[in-house]
mmCIF file of C-alpha atoms in Angstrom:
data_model
loop_
_atom_site.group_PDB
_atom_site.id
_atom_site.type_symbol
_atom_site.label_atom_id
_atom_site.label_comp_id
_atom_site.label_asym_id
_atom_site.label_seq_id
_atom_site.Cartn_x
_atom_site.Cartn_y
_atom_site.Cartn_z
ATOM 1 C CA MET D 26 47.297 9.245 96.813
ATOM 2 C CA PHE D 27 48.342 5.595 96.747
ATOM 3 C CA PRO D 28 46.790 3.523 93.881
ATOM 4 C CA GLU D 29 45.115 1.241 96.407
ATOM 5 C CA MET D 30 43.416 4.232 98.048
ATOM 6 C CA ALA D 31 42.315 5.627 94.686
ATOM 7 C CA MET D 32 40.822 2.254 93.783
ATOM 8 C CA ARG D 33 38.945 2.097 97.077
ATOM 9 C CA ASP D 34 37.647 5.650 96.571
ATOM 10 C CA ASP D 35 36.423 4.735 93.072
ATOM 11 C CA GLN D 36 34.680 1.682 94.451
ATOM 12 C CA THR D 37 33.078 3.782 97.168
ATOM 13 C CA GLN D 38 31.837 6.286 94.590
ATOM 14 C CA GLU D 39 30.389 3.498 92.461
ATOM 15 C CA THR D 40 28.665 1.997 95.503
ATOM 16 C CA LEU D 41 27.171 5.368 96.428
ATOM 17 C CA LYS D 42 26.107 5.957 92.836
ATOM 18 C CA SER D 43 24.448 2.539 92.692
ATOM 19 C CA GLN D 44 22.601 3.257 95.925
ATOM 20 C CA GLU D 45 21.239 6.483 94.444
ATOM 21 C CA GLU D 46 20.132 4.718 91.246
ATOM 22 C CA HIS D 47 18.228 2.119 93.255
ATOM 23 C CA LYS D 48 16.231 4.896 94.903
ATOM 24 C CA GLY D 49 14.510 5.535 91.578
ATOM 25 C CA VAL D 50 14.495 7.995 88.715
ATOM 26 C CA LYS D 51 12.199 10.436 90.515
ATOM 27 C CA HIS D 52 14.835 10.788 93.227
ATOM 28 C CA MET D 53 17.623 11.312 90.684
ATOM 29 C CA CYS D 54 15.581 13.997 88.939
ATOM 30 C CA GLU D 55 15.010 15.700 92.277
ATOM 31 C CA MET D 56 18.797 15.626 92.740
ATOM 32 C CA GLY D 57 19.124 17.608 89.485
ATOM 33 C CA ILE D 58 20.879 15.146 87.174
ATOM 34 C CA THR D 59 21.481 16.398 83.624
ATOM 35 C CA ARG D 60 22.710 13.153 82.029
ATOM 36 C CA VAL D 61 21.290 9.642 82.023
ATOM 37 C CA PRO D 62 23.435 7.452 84.323
ATOM 38 C CA ASN D 63 25.211 4.563 82.624
ATOM 39 C CA LYS D 64 22.965 2.059 84.404
ATOM 40 C CA TYR D 65 20.038 3.394 82.334
ATOM 41 C CA VAL D 66 21.806 3.639 78.958
ATOM 42 C CA LEU D 67 20.810 0.905 76.523
ATOM 43 C CA PRO D 68 23.184 -0.624 73.978
ATOM 44 C CA VAL D 69 22.857 1.163 70.642
ATOM 45 C CA PHE D 70 20.967 -1.705 68.971
ATOM 46 C CA ASN D 71 18.353 -1.762 71.775
ATOM 47 C CA ARG D 72 17.582 1.954 71.900
ATOM 48 C CA PRO D 73 14.097 3.308 71.122
ATOM 49 C CA TYR D 74 14.836 4.874 67.754
ATOM 50 C CA ASP D 75 15.817 1.813 65.761
ATOM 51 C CA SER D 76 14.935 0.901 62.196
ATOM 52 C CA ILE D 77 11.351 -0.111 62.952
ATOM 53 C CA THR D 78 10.479 2.735 65.326
ATOM 54 C CA VAL D 79 8.026 5.461 64.487
ATOM 55 C CA LYS D 80 8.922 8.737 66.197
ATOM 56 C CA PRO D 81 6.572 9.400 69.093
ATOM 57 C CA TYR D 82 5.153 12.685 67.826
ATOM 58 C CA ASP D 83 4.879 12.212 64.064
ATOM 59 C CA ASP D 84 1.840 11.732 61.825
ATOM 60 C CA ASP D 85 2.017 7.954 61.999
ATOM 61 C CA ASN D 86 0.624 7.745 65.514
ATOM 62 C CA LEU D 87 -1.990 5.042 65.854
ATOM 63 C CA ASP D 88 -5.670 5.601 66.553
ATOM 64 C CA LEU D 89 -6.705 2.331 68.134
ATOM 65 C CA PRO D 90 -10.242 1.074 67.571
ATOM 66 C CA ILE D 91 -12.529 3.072 69.851
ATOM 67 C CA ILE D 92 -15.368 0.956 71.201
ATOM 68 C CA ASP D 93 -18.403 2.636 72.746
ATOM 69 C CA PHE D 94 -19.654 0.393 75.543
ATOM 70 C CA ALA D 95 -22.881 2.354 75.773
ATOM 71 C CA GLN D 96 -23.928 0.150 72.835
ATOM 72 C CA LEU D 97 -23.641 -3.044 74.866
ATOM 73 C CA HIS D 98 -27.333 -3.221 75.744
ATOM 74 C CA GLY D 99 -28.747 -1.482 72.680
ATOM 75 C CA PRO D 100 -29.600 -2.407 69.082
ATOM 76 C CA ASN D 101 -25.907 -2.270 68.119
ATOM 77 C CA HIS D 102 -24.927 -5.059 70.532
ATOM 78 C CA ALA D 103 -23.881 -7.470 67.768
ATOM 79 C CA GLN D 104 -21.772 -4.758 66.124
ATOM 80 C CA LEU D 105 -20.009 -4.072 69.432
ATOM 81 C CA ILE D 106 -19.204 -7.761 69.892
ATOM 82 C CA ALA D 107 -17.820 -7.939 66.350
ATOM 83 C CA SER D 108 -15.724 -4.802 66.943
ATOM 84 C CA VAL D 109 -14.181 -6.288 70.085
ATOM 85 C CA ALA D 110 -13.340 -9.509 68.227
ATOM 86 C CA HIS D 111 -11.764 -7.541 65.363
ATOM 87 C CA ALA D 112 -9.666 -5.415 67.742
ATOM 88 C CA CYS D 113 -8.441 -8.404 69.764
ATOM 89 C CA GLU D 114 -7.519 -10.368 66.642
ATOM 90 C CA ASN D 115 -5.834 -7.560 64.691
ATOM 91 C CA TYR D 116 -4.464 -5.115 67.259
ATOM 92 C CA GLY D 117 -4.454 -6.852 70.646
ATOM 93 C CA PHE D 118 -5.554 -3.435 71.952
ATOM 94 C CA PHE D 119 -8.562 -1.133 71.857
ATOM 95 C CA GLN D 120 -9.782 1.992 73.599
ATOM 96 C CA MET D 121 -13.138 1.872 75.354
ATOM 97 C CA ILE D 122 -15.361 4.863 76.073
ATOM 98 C CA ASN D 123 -18.633 5.130 78.002
ATOM 99 C CA HIS D 124 -17.340 2.334 80.192
ATOM 100 C CA GLY D 125 -19.378 3.265 83.259
ATOM 101 C CA ILE D 126 -16.553 4.553 85.487
ATOM 102 C CA SER D 127 -17.038 8.270 86.019
ATOM 103 C CA SER D 128 -14.428 10.759 84.856
ATOM 104 C CA ASP D 129 -14.290 12.064 88.434
ATOM 105 C CA VAL D 130 -13.175 8.646 89.773
ATOM 106 C CA VAL D 131 -10.515 8.307 87.064
ATOM 107 C CA ARG D 132 -9.257 11.863 87.516
ATOM 108 C CA LYS D 133 -8.976 11.500 91.296
ATOM 109 C CA MET D 134 -7.024 8.242 90.943
ATOM 110 C CA GLU D 135 -4.581 9.883 88.537
ATOM 111 C CA ASP D 136 -4.247 12.870 90.861
ATOM 112 C CA VAL D 137 -3.623 10.854 94.030
ATOM 113 C CA GLY D 138 -1.116 8.669 92.167
ATOM 114 C CA ARG D 139 0.785 11.749 91.023
ATOM 115 C CA ARG D 140 0.789 13.153 94.562
ATOM 116 C CA PHE D 141 2.211 9.893 95.906
ATOM 117 C CA PHE D 142 5.292 10.293 93.707
ATOM 118 C CA GLU D 143 5.610 13.896 94.881
ATOM 119 C CA LEU D 144 5.980 12.744 98.500
ATOM 120 C CA PRO D 145 9.453 13.048 100.078
ATOM 121 C CA LEU D 146 11.722 10.097 99.325
ATOM 122 C CA GLU D 147 11.685 9.028 102.981
ATOM 123 C CA GLU D 148 7.927 8.501 102.747
ATOM 124 C CA ARG D 149 8.094 6.604 99.436
ATOM 125 C CA LYS D 150 10.979 4.449 100.707
ATOM 126 C CA LYS D 151 8.683 2.863 103.302
ATOM 127 C CA TYR D 152 7.311 0.715 100.490
ATOM 128 C CA MET D 153 10.564 -0.083 98.680
ATOM 129 C CA SER D 154 11.113 -3.799 98.167
ATOM 130 C CA THR D 155 12.595 -6.216 95.655
ATOM 131 C CA ASP D 156 10.223 -8.979 96.805
ATOM 132 C CA ILE D 157 7.760 -9.558 93.941
ATOM 133 C CA HIS D 158 5.334 -11.184 96.394
ATOM 134 C CA SER D 159 4.947 -8.011 98.482
ATOM 135 C CA LEU D 160 1.361 -6.788 98.782
ATOM 136 C CA VAL D 161 2.646 -3.229 98.314
ATOM 137 C CA ARG D 162 5.863 -2.554 96.457
ATOM 138 C CA TYR D 163 7.579 0.658 95.409
ATOM 139 C CA GLY D 164 10.452 0.278 92.991
ATOM 140 C CA THR D 165 12.125 1.364 89.808
ATOM 141 C CA SER D 166 12.909 -0.041 86.360
ATOM 142 C CA PHE D 167 11.125 -3.267 85.307
ATOM 143 C CA ASN D 168 12.872 -6.124 87.071
ATOM 144 C CA GLN D 169 15.214 -4.279 89.421
ATOM 145 C CA THR D 170 16.959 -7.440 90.592
ATOM 146 C CA ASN D 171 17.858 -8.898 87.188
ATOM 147 C CA ASP D 172 17.845 -6.042 84.688
ATOM 148 C CA GLY D 173 21.272 -5.377 83.259
ATOM 149 C CA VAL D 174 20.032 -1.923 82.250
ATOM 150 C CA PHE D 175 17.412 -0.048 84.252
ATOM 151 C CA CYS D 176 14.368 1.685 82.769
ATOM 152 C CA TRP D 177 13.247 5.253 83.316
ATOM 153 C CA ARG D 178 10.247 4.415 85.490
ATOM 154 C CA ASP D 179 9.223 4.355 89.126
ATOM 155 C CA PHE D 180 6.181 2.331 90.104
ATOM 156 C CA LEU D 181 3.880 1.527 92.967
ATOM 157 C CA LYS D 182 2.434 -1.993 92.711
ATOM 158 C CA LEU D 183 -0.636 -2.828 94.753
ATOM 159 C CA VAL D 184 -2.176 -6.255 95.208
ATOM 160 C CA CYS D 185 -5.937 -5.738 95.171
ATOM 161 C CA ASN D 186 -7.767 -7.790 97.763
ATOM 162 C CA PRO D 187 -9.348 -6.974 101.151
ATOM 163 C CA ASP D 188 -6.410 -8.460 103.076
ATOM 164 C CA ALA D 189 -4.001 -6.104 101.322
ATOM 165 C CA TYR D 190 -5.917 -2.821 101.458
ATOM 166 C CA SER D 191 -4.850 -2.023 105.032
ATOM 167 C CA GLN D 192 -1.197 -2.096 103.896
ATOM 168 C CA TRP D 193 -1.678 0.376 101.054
ATOM 169 C CA PRO D 194 -0.093 3.819 101.536
ATOM 170 C CA SER D 195 -1.894 6.125 103.929
ATOM 171 C CA SER D 196 -0.228 9.150 102.324
ATOM 172 C CA PRO D 197 -1.522 11.130 100.562
ATOM 173 C CA SER D 198 -4.381 11.115 103.046
ATOM 174 C CA ASN D 199 -7.025 9.934 100.566
ATOM 175 C CA PHE D 200 -4.809 7.493 98.642
ATOM 176 C CA ARG D 201 -6.296 4.351 100.152
ATOM 177 C CA GLU D 202 -9.883 5.520 99.745
ATOM 178 C CA MET D 203 -9.407 6.577 96.126
ATOM 179 C CA GLY D 204 -7.319 3.513 95.253
ATOM 180 C CA VAL D 205 -9.654 0.925 96.724
ATOM 181 C CA GLY D 206 -12.690 2.514 95.072
ATOM 182 C CA TYR D 207 -10.901 2.598 91.721
ATOM 183 C CA ALA D 208 -9.736 -1.020 92.059
ATOM 184 C CA ARG D 209 -13.237 -2.267 92.793
ATOM 185 C CA LYS D 210 -14.738 -0.416 89.845
ATOM 186 C CA THR D 211 -12.109 -1.689 87.418
ATOM 187 C CA LYS D 212 -12.657 -5.238 88.719
ATOM 188 C CA LEU D 213 -16.353 -4.998 87.839
ATOM 189 C CA LEU D 214 -15.450 -3.558 84.453
ATOM 190 C CA PHE D 215 -13.073 -6.466 83.839
ATOM 191 C CA GLN D 216 -15.865 -8.948 84.585
ATOM 192 C CA LEU D 217 -18.154 -7.161 82.126
ATOM 193 C CA LEU D 218 -15.408 -7.147 79.501
ATOM 194 C CA MET D 219 -14.791 -10.863 79.930
ATOM 195 C CA GLU D 220 -18.483 -11.584 79.313
ATOM 196 C CA VAL D 221 -18.094 -9.655 76.061
ATOM 197 C CA ILE D 222 -14.889 -11.562 75.267
ATOM 198 C CA LEU D 223 -16.595 -14.920 75.858
ATOM 199 C CA GLU D 224 -19.440 -13.939 73.540
ATOM 200 C CA SER D 225 -17.023 -12.682 70.884
ATOM 201 C CA LEU D 226 -15.266 -16.076 70.964
ATOM 202 C CA GLY D 227 -18.566 -17.882 70.557
ATOM 203 C CA LEU D 228 -18.468 -19.084 74.149
ATOM 204 C CA GLY D 229 -21.011 -16.728 75.689
ATOM 205 C CA LEU D 230 -23.580 -19.098 77.083
ATOM 206 C CA ALA D 231 -26.747 -17.917 78.772
ATOM 207 C CA ASN D 232 -26.433 -17.527 82.512
ATOM 208 C CA THR D 233 -27.291 -20.755 84.254
ATOM 209 C CA LYS D 234 -27.498 -21.858 87.857
ATOM 210 C CA LYS D 235 -24.085 -21.498 89.475
ATOM 211 C CA THR D 236 -22.345 -24.785 90.174
ATOM 212 C CA PRO D 237 -19.717 -25.335 92.864
ATOM 213 C CA LYS D 238 -16.133 -25.567 91.614
ATOM 214 C CA THR D 239 -14.783 -29.060 92.141
ATOM 215 C CA ASP D 240 -11.413 -28.692 90.417
ATOM 216 C CA GLN D 241 -9.042 -25.724 90.375
ATOM 217 C CA GLU D 242 -8.062 -26.474 86.803
ATOM 218 C CA PHE D 243 -10.643 -24.768 84.622
ATOM 219 C CA GLY D 244 -12.026 -27.197 82.074
ATOM 220 C CA GLN D 245 -10.690 -30.293 83.805
ATOM 221 C CA GLY D 246 -13.870 -31.261 85.648
ATOM 222 C CA ASN D 247 -17.196 -32.109 83.936
ATOM 223 C CA ARG D 248 -15.885 -31.343 80.468
ATOM 224 C CA GLY D 249 -19.081 -32.574 78.902
ATOM 225 C CA ASN D 250 -21.173 -29.905 80.595
ATOM 226 C CA LYS D 251 -20.273 -26.581 78.997
ATOM 227 C CA ALA D 252 -22.715 -24.630 81.134
ATOM 228 C CA GLU D 253 -20.937 -25.819 84.266
ATOM 229 C CA GLU D 254 -17.526 -25.140 82.743
ATOM 230 C CA TYR D 255 -18.369 -21.536 82.005
ATOM 231 C CA ASP D 256 -20.118 -21.032 85.317
ATOM 232 C CA ASP D 257 -16.850 -22.165 86.896
ATOM 233 C CA PHE D 258 -14.958 -19.738 84.698
ATOM 234 C CA ARG D 259 -17.213 -16.858 85.713
ATOM 235 C CA LYS D 260 -16.675 -17.740 89.354
ATOM 236 C CA ASP D 261 -12.924 -17.693 88.748
ATOM 237 C CA MET D 262 -13.265 -14.219 87.225
ATOM 238 C CA GLU D 263 -15.134 -12.994 90.283
ATOM 239 C CA ASP D 264 -12.483 -14.454 92.596
ATOM 240 C CA GLY D 265 -9.617 -13.613 90.263
ATOM 241 C CA SER D 266 -6.338 -11.851 90.885
ATOM 242 C CA GLN D 267 -5.956 -8.125 90.378
ATOM 243 C CA LEU D 268 -2.797 -6.052 90.469
ATOM 244 C CA MET D 269 -2.820 -2.278 90.172
ATOM 245 C CA VAL D 270 0.332 -0.456 89.094
ATOM 246 C CA VAL D 271 0.725 3.308 89.296
ATOM 247 C CA ASN D 272 3.563 4.324 86.973
ATOM 248 C CA CYS D 273 5.592 7.520 87.033
ATOM 249 C CA TYR D 274 7.838 8.430 84.099
ATOM 250 C CA PRO D 275 9.715 11.649 85.049
ATOM 251 C CA PRO D 276 11.226 13.882 82.337
ATOM 252 C CA CYS D 277 14.413 12.298 81.025
ATOM 253 C CA PRO D 278 17.426 14.427 80.023
ATOM 254 C CA GLU D 279 18.374 11.974 77.221
ATOM 255 C CA PRO D 280 15.200 10.070 76.251
ATOM 256 C CA GLU D 281 16.810 8.564 73.150
ATOM 257 C CA LEU D 282 19.077 6.419 75.357
ATOM 258 C CA THR D 283 16.525 4.580 77.472
ATOM 259 C CA PHE D 284 12.985 3.213 77.823
ATOM 260 C CA GLY D 285 10.229 3.920 80.275
ATOM 261 C CA MET D 286 9.355 0.239 79.905
ATOM 262 C CA PRO D 287 11.062 -2.199 77.509
ATOM 263 C CA PRO D 288 9.165 -4.265 74.926
ATOM 264 C CA HIS D 289 6.990 -6.816 76.718
ATOM 265 C CA SER D 290 3.584 -8.445 76.741
ATOM 266 C CA ASP D 291 1.306 -8.493 79.778
ATOM 267 C CA TYR D 292 0.813 -11.495 82.002
ATOM 268 C CA GLY D 293 -2.885 -12.119 82.700
ATOM 269 C CA PHE D 294 -6.160 -11.902 80.807
ATOM 270 C CA LEU D 295 -6.786 -8.186 80.346
ATOM 271 C CA THR D 296 -5.074 -4.948 81.319
ATOM 272 C CA LEU D 297 -7.127 -1.778 81.739
ATOM 273 C CA LEU D 298 -4.866 1.243 81.426
ATOM 274 C CA HIS D 299 -5.614 4.866 82.121
ATOM 275 C CA GLN D 300 -2.922 7.190 80.777
ATOM 276 C CA ASP D 301 -2.745 10.949 81.139
ATOM 277 C CA GLU D 302 -2.502 13.266 78.143
ATOM 278 C CA VAL D 303 1.259 12.712 77.671
ATOM 279 C CA GLU D 304 2.082 10.278 74.862
ATOM 280 C CA GLY D 305 4.477 7.403 75.430
ATOM 281 C CA LEU D 306 2.739 4.052 74.974
ATOM 282 C CA GLN D 307 3.731 2.246 71.777
ATOM 283 C CA ILE D 308 2.537 -1.064 70.365
ATOM 284 C CA LEU D 309 4.113 -3.300 67.749
ATOM 285 C CA PHE D 310 1.662 -3.060 64.852
ATOM 286 C CA LYS D 311 2.424 -4.567 61.442
ATOM 287 C CA ASP D 312 6.116 -4.843 62.393
ATOM 288 C CA ARG D 313 6.404 -1.156 63.300
ATOM 289 C CA TRP D 314 6.392 0.590 66.649
ATOM 290 C CA VAL D 315 3.597 3.143 66.676
ATOM 291 C CA THR D 316 2.470 5.498 69.422
ATOM 292 C CA VAL D 317 -1.048 5.215 70.822
ATOM 293 C CA ARG D 318 -2.791 8.567 70.973
ATOM 294 C CA PRO D 319 -4.285 9.175 74.420
ATOM 295 C CA HIS D 320 -8.071 9.504 74.185
ATOM 296 C CA PRO D 321 -9.823 11.546 76.896
ATOM 297 C CA GLN D 322 -11.996 9.577 79.322
ATOM 298 C CA SER D 323 -11.048 6.220 77.812
ATOM 299 C CA PHE D 324 -9.364 3.064 79.012
ATOM 300 C CA VAL D 325 -6.769 1.384 76.834
ATOM 301 C CA VAL D 326 -7.567 -2.337 77.008
ATOM 302 C CA ASN D 327 -5.057 -4.935 75.925
ATOM 303 C CA VAL D 328 -5.049 -8.703 75.575
ATOM 304 C CA GLY D 329 -2.712 -10.474 77.975
ATOM 305 C CA ASP D 330 -0.809 -13.742 77.650
ATOM 306 C CA HIS D 331 -3.540 -15.679 79.452
ATOM 307 C CA LEU D 332 -6.244 -14.549 77.048
ATOM 308 C CA GLU D 333 -4.109 -15.533 74.053
ATOM 309 C CA ILE D 334 -3.703 -18.973 75.644
ATOM 310 C CA PHE D 335 -7.402 -19.229 76.574
ATOM 311 C CA SER D 336 -8.453 -18.225 73.033
ATOM 312 C CA ASN D 337 -5.996 -20.806 71.667
ATOM 313 C CA GLY D 338 -4.190 -18.112 69.714
ATOM 314 C CA ARG D 339 -7.166 -16.330 68.174
ATOM 315 C CA TYR D 340 -6.655 -13.184 70.267
ATOM 316 C CA LYS D 341 -3.158 -11.718 70.393
ATOM 317 C CA SER D 342 -1.079 -10.594 73.342
ATOM 318 C CA VAL D 343 0.911 -7.878 71.596
ATOM 319 C CA MET D 344 4.345 -6.531 72.436
ATOM 320 C CA HIS D 345 4.292 -2.938 73.691
ATOM 321 C CA ARG D 346 6.674 -0.494 75.332
ATOM 322 C CA VAL D 347 6.837 3.006 76.802
ATOM 323 C CA LEU D 348 8.962 5.920 75.599
ATOM 324 C CA VAL D 349 9.929 8.863 77.767
ATOM 325 C CA ASN D 350 10.458 12.520 76.888
ATOM 326 C CA SER D 351 12.572 15.414 78.141
ATOM 327 C CA MET D 352 9.757 17.858 78.852
ATOM 328 C CA LYS D 353 6.879 16.282 80.769
ATOM 329 C CA SER D 354 6.272 13.739 83.469
ATOM 330 C CA ARG D 355 3.817 10.989 82.557
ATOM 331 C CA ILE D 356 1.459 9.127 84.898
ATOM 332 C CA SER D 357 -0.457 5.955 84.095
ATOM 333 C CA VAL D 358 -2.530 3.543 86.151
ATOM 334 C CA ALA D 359 -2.655 -0.071 84.966
ATOM 335 C CA SER D 360 -5.125 -2.588 86.364
ATOM 336 C CA LEU D 361 -4.055 -6.140 85.471
ATOM 337 C CA HIS D 362 -6.606 -8.929 85.799
ATOM 338 C CA SER D 363 -6.476 -12.701 85.649
ATOM 339 C CA LEU D 364 -7.898 -15.797 87.311
ATOM 340 C CA PRO D 365 -6.892 -16.816 90.863
ATOM 341 C CA PHE D 366 -3.172 -17.462 91.256
ATOM 342 C CA ALA D 367 -3.732 -21.169 91.938
ATOM 343 C CA THR D 368 -5.792 -21.718 88.781
ATOM 344 C CA LEU D 369 -4.206 -23.368 85.763
ATOM 345 C CA ILE D 370 -4.708 -21.461 82.525
ATOM 346 C CA ARG D 371 -5.321 -23.525 79.406
ATOM 347 C CA PRO D 372 -6.975 -23.140 75.992
ATOM 348 C CA SER D 373 -10.753 -23.294 76.208
ATOM 349 C CA PRO D 374 -11.987 -26.797 75.296
ATOM 350 C CA GLY D 375 -14.672 -25.095 73.211
ATOM 351 C CA LEU D 376 -12.000 -23.686 70.886
ATOM 352 C CA ILE D 377 -10.084 -26.913 70.295
ATOM 353 C CA ASN D 378 -10.913 -29.364 67.517
ATOM 354 C CA ASP D 379 -9.185 -31.401 64.812
ATOM 355 C CA GLU D 380 -8.738 -28.348 62.587
ATOM 356 C CA ASN D 381 -7.584 -26.169 65.479
ATOM 357 C CA PRO D 382 -5.598 -28.343 67.925
ATOM 358 C CA GLN D 383 -4.318 -27.115 71.260
ATOM 359 C CA ARG D 384 -1.489 -24.635 70.706
ATOM 360 C CA TYR D 385 -0.388 -23.874 74.264
ATOM 361 C CA LYS D 386 0.668 -25.766 77.343
ATOM 362 C CA ASP D 387 -1.229 -25.340 80.585
ATOM 363 C CA THR D 388 0.401 -22.597 82.625
ATOM 364 C CA SER D 389 0.372 -21.313 86.176
ATOM 365 C CA PHE D 390 1.448 -18.288 88.160
ATOM 366 C CA THR D 391 4.358 -20.353 89.484
ATOM 367 C CA ASP D 392 5.613 -20.824 85.903
ATOM 368 C CA PHE D 393 5.492 -17.075 85.356
ATOM 369 C CA VAL D 394 7.264 -16.176 88.610
ATOM 370 C CA GLN D 395 10.016 -18.666 87.821
ATOM 371 C CA TYR D 396 10.404 -17.113 84.387
ATOM 372 C CA ILE D 397 10.604 -13.459 85.429
ATOM 373 C CA THR D 398 13.041 -14.178 88.234
ATOM 374 C CA THR D 399 15.507 -15.805 85.849
ATOM 375 C CA CYS D 400 15.363 -13.623 82.741
ATOM 376 C CA ASP D 401 16.327 -10.103 81.746
ATOM 377 C CA SER D 402 13.203 -8.054 80.966
ATOM 378 C CA LYS D 403 14.410 -7.026 77.514
ATOM 379 C CA HIS D 404 14.006 -10.665 76.523
ATOM 380 C CA LYS D 405 10.578 -11.037 78.123
ATOM 381 C CA LYS D 406 8.700 -13.490 75.895
ATOM 382 C CA PHE D 407 7.011 -15.671 78.475
ATOM 383 C CA LEU D 408 4.278 -16.633 76.013
ATOM 384 C CA ASP D 409 6.827 -18.257 73.703
ATOM 385 C CA THR D 410 7.713 -20.716 76.461
ATOM 386 C CA ARG D 411 4.103 -21.937 76.549
ATOM 387 C CA LYS D 412 3.619 -22.572 72.819
ATOM 388 C CA ILE D 413 3.291 -26.173 71.700
ATOM 389 C CA CYS D 414 3.902 -25.411 68.051
ATOM 390 C CA HIS D 415 5.281 -22.005 67.043
ATOM 391 C CA ASN D 416 4.400 -22.427 63.358
ATOM 392 C CA TYR D 417 0.723 -22.020 64.175
ATOM 393 C CA LEU D 418 1.130 -18.367 65.118
#
């Protein structure tokens, strides 16, 4: 064979290999791969088992604070509020039980999500897109367009609003029904949680007559009237953005070489995560990576970048990541909540004074989109770009 022909054949093989990788890790597993492709292999210094990593199945796994929301309307209300404040300040995460969403609803959502990833590739490919604005998007890795190294994850991202529901997958046959019901219930739970968050920050004012919103920038209009400000904020929560992500982490033949998701913090106010019984989620706690033990019938709740900004740094948006394993597939369903996309996020005026000046710039969804489309996900520290003075934190 002439050298030129050999070179062309090599290029063809690389092109074909790249095309297979872009179809997702579930597809590659179905093809029977026994080694992690180079596109998924991290540099040695970025691999999961570095000097500050706790092994995923050792005795140092982390039991997050477990908060029983059945106490919300009982004699232990004040204790619950204090527990939420403590968890948000010291962990950035907690697990909530007795949250009001039935185990049947949660189980069915997990089941229908798993069955979606078991569909033939041709069916899943209908939703493949690299457009982050798509109402429905099936993809792989974290930021498939910019990532130098891919992650061992396939995902289905779903924008949650009535205009988008008709575009959600119709297969499996009950996916849309189960998904929409789950999204609506988690939206109501988010609103309840934010009332608790406001109270824990000392901002929980008694419900007053709703006032019309005159300015999209929360806190910019009628600053002297706190009741109106927080009525506006509640209205923004009701009308807020919601994104649901169903994640699939197939068994990985060499889990020590890659991540399911790289270290990152979440954009938004709160994320409500349901994970199956397979461990994998880790948070950075006291400068060590520790694995969060799955707790039956609970939601893992974590503070997002927007809540850290809104709380002016009191509550922490904590770095977390996902490990994979060689034995079991893992399914999780994340519901990410924030204010409407057009709303500017800024520290609450009620948390700013001479002793505690404003620590973050105003930010918008446009700022975030610009950031994620220009950076590699392993360096995802969007919150750092919004800090006014890093020495405060």
